[in-house]
Amino acid sequence: MGTNLKYKDNIYSCQHDSVTSLKIRFHNITLFMCKSCSSDNNMFCMFVKHILSPKIKKEFDINIVYHPECTMRCKQCKIDAHTPNDVLQEYLNGNITDRQFITKSADKIKEEIQNLDQKIFIADDKCYGSDANAFIDSFNPTNEERIGLETVLKKLKKPLVVENATPNKILSIYWNRFGKDVLFALTTDRGISEEMYNRKEQPSKILKMAVIKCKQKGVFASLPVYASIPPVAEFADRIAKIYKTKGRDEALKEIEKLKTEDTKIKSVAYAFLLTFGQTKGREWKYSKIEKEFAQFLKEGTKKLVESKPEEYHNALQLLLKDTGSTEIIRKN
């Protein structure tokens, strides 16, 4: 039978608790073998070589046992797997190996499951029944991925069976059908949904970009716009708005682009670095005077980036005043 099979109570088994196994029964002898222990041989054909019988195939009961790992306690299992007859005939005729028989049968069984008229969620051979929340939680998704998955799963009428599952892979499968719905559920903005749906990116990345886009739209709509303001105020305004719409890392990138030798602007730049707690490794770019001045200005940069929309204009005006300017900023 093979050195990897153990015998007990008329059963030869590899003793692995596998999702998919080959089961061969001949009279009172039963053999169980998982996919990992299967070989490139055909066990049935090896048996019949040593048996003389005109109806030998009828004396064997051969099946593929498919039972995904249950993560939920369902009242009644909705999966009723049957060995595909066409694949079974290939096996009985010696056209495929044990491993191929298991693999091809499992693939067809999963296809049959996906055609059922009820919701079942299976990822990497783990079954979550119809519990969408448990299925989603298993991926530890980001907030935007969770909203995307919730939107997709609510719209599904049939089972979802996926291998090498990730939130992005699941979203990719249904993006053409439900992508716009996912984006609208995330942003509640039809314009942004239409625009982002057509991006040639992976769905998970598109969702992140949509959140940023939506945030930018909201922030820019609520903050004052300036047509002509002093260079130091223009710089502070730009960094603060990037921080509010794209986050600290993007604001740091913008500061890194600074080429000016204007002491006031560089002092404001270093004040932002102090506010962000990101001076390490950047100190050498600034003079002693600029760094000392920045210590005085950092309270103003902190108030600016943390300001509410109605506070923003005054915060920018006060920061400009702290640099020594007497100019009055006018809203556009």
Coordinates of C-alpha atoms in Angstrom, one line a residue:
M1 CA 0.0 0.0 0.0
G2 CA 2.9 2.3 0.5
T3 CA 5.0 3.2 3.5
N4 CA 3.1 6.4 4.3
L5 CA -0.2 4.5 4.9
K6 CA -1.1 3.1 8.4
Y7 CA -3.5 0.2 8.8
K8 CA -6.2 0.0 11.5
D9 CA -9.6 -1.7 11.5
N10 CA -9.6 -2.5 7.8
I11 CA -8.6 1.1 6.9
Y12 CA -5.4 2.2 5.3
S13 CA -4.9 5.9 5.9
C14 CA -2.2 8.5 5.7
Q15 CA -3.8 9.8 8.9
H16 CA -3.8 13.4 7.7
D17 CA -6.9 15.6 8.4
S18 CA -7.1 16.9 4.9
V19 CA -9.8 19.0 3.3
T20 CA -9.6 16.9 0.1
S21 CA -8.9 13.2 0.1
L22 CA -9.1 10.2 -2.2
K23 CA -11.3 7.4 -0.8
I24 CA -11.1 3.9 -2.3
R25 CA -13.3 1.1 -1.0
F26 CA -12.9 -2.5 -2.1
H27 CA -15.1 -5.0 -0.4
N28 CA -14.3 -4.5 3.4
I29 CA -11.0 -2.6 2.8
T30 CA -11.0 1.2 2.7
L31 CA -8.1 3.5 1.7
F32 CA -7.9 7.2 2.6
M33 CA -5.1 9.4 1.1
C34 CA -4.8 13.2 1.2
K35 CA -3.6 15.3 -1.7
S36 CA -0.1 15.8 -0.1
C37 CA 0.4 12.1 0.2
S38 CA -1.0 11.2 -3.3
S39 CA 1.4 10.3 -6.0
D40 CA 1.8 10.3 -9.8
N41 CA 0.5 6.8 -9.9
N42 CA -3.0 5.5 -10.3
M43 CA -3.8 3.4 -7.3
F44 CA -6.9 1.9 -8.9
C45 CA -5.0 0.7 -11.9
M46 CA -2.3 -0.7 -9.7
F47 CA -5.0 -2.8 -7.8
V48 CA -6.8 -4.1 -10.8
K49 CA -3.6 -5.5 -12.3
H50 CA -3.7 -8.2 -9.6
I51 CA -7.4 -8.9 -9.7
L52 CA -9.1 -11.1 -12.2
S53 CA -12.8 -10.1 -12.5
P54 CA -15.0 -9.3 -15.5
K55 CA -16.7 -6.5 -13.6
I56 CA -13.9 -5.2 -11.5
K57 CA -14.9 -1.5 -11.7
K58 CA -18.2 -2.3 -10.0
E59 CA -16.4 -3.9 -7.1
F60 CA -14.7 -0.6 -6.2
D61 CA -16.4 2.4 -4.6
I62 CA -14.1 5.4 -5.4
N63 CA -14.8 9.0 -4.3
I64 CA -13.2 12.3 -3.6
V65 CA -14.0 13.5 -0.1
Y66 CA -14.1 17.3 0.0
H67 CA -14.9 18.9 3.4
P68 CA -13.5 22.4 4.0
E69 CA -12.6 23.4 7.5
C70 CA -15.6 24.6 9.4
T71 CA -15.1 27.9 11.3
M72 CA -18.8 28.3 12.2
R73 CA -21.4 26.0 13.6
C74 CA -24.2 25.8 11.0
K75 CA -27.5 24.1 11.8
Q76 CA -27.1 22.1 8.6
C77 CA -24.1 22.0 6.2
K78 CA -25.0 23.4 2.9
I79 CA -22.2 21.7 1.1
D80 CA -23.0 18.3 -0.5
A81 CA -20.0 17.4 -2.5
H82 CA -20.1 14.7 -5.2
T83 CA -17.3 13.2 -7.2
P84 CA -17.6 14.5 -10.8
N85 CA -18.4 11.6 -12.9
D86 CA -16.4 12.7 -15.9
V87 CA -13.2 13.0 -13.8
L88 CA -14.0 9.7 -12.2
Q89 CA -14.2 8.0 -15.6
E90 CA -10.8 9.5 -16.5
Y91 CA -9.4 8.0 -13.4
L92 CA -10.9 4.6 -13.9
N93 CA -9.6 4.5 -17.4
G94 CA -6.1 5.2 -16.2
N95 CA -5.8 8.6 -17.9
I96 CA -5.0 10.6 -14.8
T97 CA -3.0 10.0 -11.6
D98 CA -4.2 10.0 -8.0
R99 CA -3.0 13.6 -7.5
Q100 CA -4.6 14.8 -10.7
F101 CA -7.9 13.0 -9.7
I102 CA -7.9 14.8 -6.4
T103 CA -7.0 18.2 -7.9
K104 CA -9.4 18.1 -10.8
S105 CA -12.3 16.8 -8.7
A106 CA -11.8 19.4 -6.0
D107 CA -11.8 22.2 -8.7
K108 CA -15.0 20.9 -10.2
I109 CA -16.6 20.5 -6.7
K110 CA -15.8 24.1 -5.9
E111 CA -17.4 25.2 -9.2
E112 CA -20.5 23.3 -8.3
I113 CA -20.6 25.0 -4.9
Q114 CA -20.4 28.4 -6.5
N115 CA -23.5 27.5 -8.5
L116 CA -25.7 27.0 -5.4
D117 CA -28.5 29.5 -4.9
Q118 CA -27.4 30.5 -1.4
K119 CA -24.7 32.5 0.3
I120 CA -21.6 30.5 1.4
F121 CA -18.2 32.0 2.0
I122 CA -15.1 29.8 1.6
A123 CA -11.6 31.2 1.6
D124 CA -8.6 28.9 1.3
D125 CA -10.7 25.8 2.2
K126 CA -12.1 27.4 5.3
C127 CA -15.8 27.7 5.4
Y128 CA -17.6 30.6 7.2
G129 CA -21.1 29.5 6.3
S130 CA -23.2 32.6 5.5
D131 CA -21.5 34.7 8.2
A132 CA -20.1 37.6 6.2
N133 CA -18.7 39.4 9.2
A134 CA -16.6 36.4 10.3
F135 CA -15.4 36.0 6.7
I136 CA -14.4 39.6 6.5
D137 CA -12.7 39.6 9.9
S138 CA -10.5 36.7 8.9
F139 CA -8.6 39.1 6.5
N140 CA -8.0 41.8 9.1
P141 CA -8.8 44.4 6.4
T142 CA -8.2 48.1 6.3
N143 CA -11.3 50.3 7.0
E144 CA -11.8 51.0 3.3
E145 CA -11.3 47.3 2.4
R146 CA -13.9 46.3 5.0
I147 CA -16.5 48.7 3.5
G148 CA -15.6 47.3 0.1
L149 CA -16.0 43.7 1.1
E150 CA -19.2 44.4 3.0
T151 CA -20.7 46.1 -0.1
V152 CA -19.8 43.2 -2.3
L153 CA -20.9 40.4 0.0
K154 CA -24.3 42.1 0.5
K155 CA -24.9 42.1 -3.2
L156 CA -23.9 38.5 -3.8
K157 CA -26.7 35.9 -4.3
K158 CA -24.4 32.9 -4.7
P159 CA -21.4 31.4 -2.8
L160 CA -18.0 32.9 -2.9
V161 CA -15.1 30.3 -3.1
V162 CA -11.6 31.8 -3.4
E163 CA -8.1 30.5 -3.1
N164 CA -5.1 32.5 -2.0
A165 CA -7.6 35.0 -0.7
T166 CA -6.9 38.6 0.1
P167 CA -9.3 41.6 0.2
N168 CA -7.8 42.9 -3.0
K169 CA -8.3 39.6 -4.8
I170 CA -11.9 39.4 -3.8
L171 CA -12.5 43.0 -4.8
S172 CA -10.8 42.4 -8.1
I173 CA -13.1 39.5 -8.9
Y174 CA -16.2 41.6 -8.5
W175 CA -14.8 45.1 -9.5
N176 CA -16.4 45.2 -12.9
R177 CA -19.8 44.4 -11.4
F178 CA -19.7 46.3 -8.1
G179 CA -16.7 48.7 -8.2
K180 CA -18.8 51.8 -8.5
D181 CA -21.1 50.7 -5.7
V182 CA -18.1 50.0 -3.5
L183 CA -16.7 53.5 -4.2
F184 CA -20.0 55.2 -3.5
A185 CA -20.4 53.3 -0.3
L186 CA -17.0 54.5 0.7
T187 CA -17.1 58.2 -0.5
T188 CA -20.9 58.9 -0.9
D189 CA -19.7 61.1 -3.8
R190 CA -20.9 60.1 -7.3
G191 CA -18.3 62.2 -9.1
I192 CA -15.4 60.7 -7.2
S193 CA -16.8 57.2 -7.6
E194 CA -17.0 57.6 -11.4
E195 CA -13.5 59.1 -11.6
M196 CA -11.8 56.6 -9.4
Y197 CA -13.6 53.5 -10.9
N198 CA -11.8 54.0 -14.2
R199 CA -8.3 54.1 -12.6
K200 CA -5.9 51.4 -13.8
E201 CA -4.9 50.3 -10.3
Q202 CA -5.6 47.5 -7.9
P203 CA -8.9 47.9 -6.1
S204 CA -7.3 48.2 -2.6
K205 CA -5.1 51.0 -3.9
I206 CA -8.1 52.7 -5.6
L207 CA -10.0 52.7 -2.4
K208 CA -7.1 54.4 -0.5
M209 CA -6.8 57.0 -3.3
A210 CA -10.6 57.6 -3.2
V211 CA -10.5 58.2 0.6
I212 CA -7.7 60.8 0.1
K213 CA -9.5 62.4 -2.8
C214 CA -12.7 62.7 -0.8
K215 CA -10.8 64.1 2.2
Q216 CA -9.0 66.6 -0.1
K217 CA -12.3 67.7 -1.6
G218 CA -13.8 68.2 1.9
V219 CA -10.8 70.0 3.3
F220 CA -10.2 72.3 0.4
A221 CA -13.9 73.2 0.3
S222 CA -13.8 74.3 3.9
L223 CA -10.4 76.1 4.0
P224 CA -9.8 79.6 2.7
V225 CA -8.1 80.2 -0.7
Y226 CA -5.5 82.9 -1.2
A227 CA -4.6 84.5 -4.5
S228 CA -1.6 86.5 -3.5
I229 CA 0.1 86.2 -0.1
P230 CA 3.7 86.7 1.1
P231 CA 6.1 83.8 0.2
V232 CA 6.5 82.7 3.8
A233 CA 2.7 82.5 4.2
E234 CA 2.3 80.8 0.9
F235 CA 4.8 78.1 2.0
A236 CA 3.1 77.6 5.4
D237 CA -0.3 77.4 3.7
R238 CA 0.9 74.8 1.2
I239 CA 2.5 72.6 3.9
A240 CA -0.5 72.8 6.2
K241 CA -3.0 71.9 3.4
I242 CA -0.9 69.0 2.2
Y243 CA -0.7 67.7 5.8
K244 CA -4.5 68.1 6.3
T245 CA -5.3 66.3 3.0
K246 CA -2.5 63.8 2.4
G247 CA -0.9 63.3 5.8
R248 CA 2.4 63.9 7.4
D249 CA 4.6 61.9 5.1
E250 CA 3.5 63.9 2.0
A251 CA 4.0 67.1 3.9
L252 CA 7.6 66.0 4.7
K253 CA 8.2 65.3 1.1
E254 CA 7.1 68.8 0.2
I255 CA 9.4 70.3 2.8
E256 CA 12.3 68.2 1.4
K257 CA 11.8 69.9 -2.0
L258 CA 12.6 73.3 -0.5
K259 CA 15.4 75.1 -2.3
T260 CA 15.2 78.6 -1.0
E261 CA 17.8 80.3 1.2
D262 CA 15.3 82.6 2.7
T263 CA 15.9 82.4 6.5
K264 CA 12.3 83.0 7.4
I265 CA 10.9 80.3 5.1
K266 CA 13.5 77.8 6.3
S267 CA 12.7 78.6 9.9
V268 CA 9.1 77.9 9.2
A269 CA 10.1 74.7 7.5
Y270 CA 12.1 73.6 10.5
A271 CA 9.2 74.6 12.8
F272 CA 7.0 72.2 10.8
L273 CA 9.6 69.5 11.3
L274 CA 9.5 70.1 15.0
T275 CA 5.7 70.0 15.0
F276 CA 5.9 66.6 13.2
G277 CA 8.7 65.3 15.4
Q278 CA 10.8 64.7 12.3
T279 CA 14.0 66.7 12.7
K280 CA 16.4 63.8 13.1
G281 CA 18.7 63.5 10.2
R282 CA 17.6 66.9 8.8
E283 CA 19.2 69.3 11.2
W284 CA 22.3 69.8 9.0
K285 CA 20.2 71.6 6.4
Y286 CA 19.4 74.4 8.7
S287 CA 21.6 77.1 10.4
K288 CA 21.7 77.6 14.1
I289 CA 19.7 80.8 13.7
E290 CA 17.0 79.1 11.7
K291 CA 16.7 76.3 14.2
E292 CA 16.5 78.7 17.1
F293 CA 13.9 80.8 15.3
A294 CA 11.9 77.6 14.6
Q295 CA 11.6 76.9 18.3
F296 CA 9.8 80.2 18.6
L297 CA 7.6 79.5 15.5
K298 CA 6.7 75.8 16.3
E299 CA 3.7 76.8 18.4
G300 CA 2.3 78.6 15.4
T301 CA 2.8 75.7 13.0
K302 CA 1.2 73.3 15.4
K303 CA -1.9 75.5 15.7
L304 CA -2.1 75.8 12.0
V305 CA -2.0 72.1 11.2
E306 CA -4.4 71.4 14.0
S307 CA -6.8 74.3 13.3
K308 CA -10.4 73.8 12.4
P309 CA -11.6 75.4 9.1
E310 CA -13.0 78.5 10.9
E311 CA -9.7 78.9 12.8
Y312 CA -7.3 78.4 9.8
H313 CA -7.1 81.9 8.5
N314 CA -6.3 83.5 11.9
A315 CA -3.8 80.8 12.6
L316 CA -2.0 81.5 9.3
Q317 CA -2.1 85.3 9.9
L318 CA -0.6 84.8 13.4
L319 CA 2.2 82.6 12.1
L320 CA 3.0 85.2 9.5
K321 CA 3.1 87.8 12.3
D322 CA 5.4 85.7 14.4
T323 CA 7.9 85.7 11.5
G324 CA 8.1 89.5 11.9
S325 CA 5.8 90.4 9.0
T326 CA 3.2 93.2 9.3
E327 CA 1.3 92.2 6.1
I328 CA -2.4 91.4 6.3
I329 CA -3.5 88.3 4.4
R330 CA -6.6 88.6 2.3
K331 CA -8.9 85.7 1.5
N332 CA -9.6 85.3 -2.2

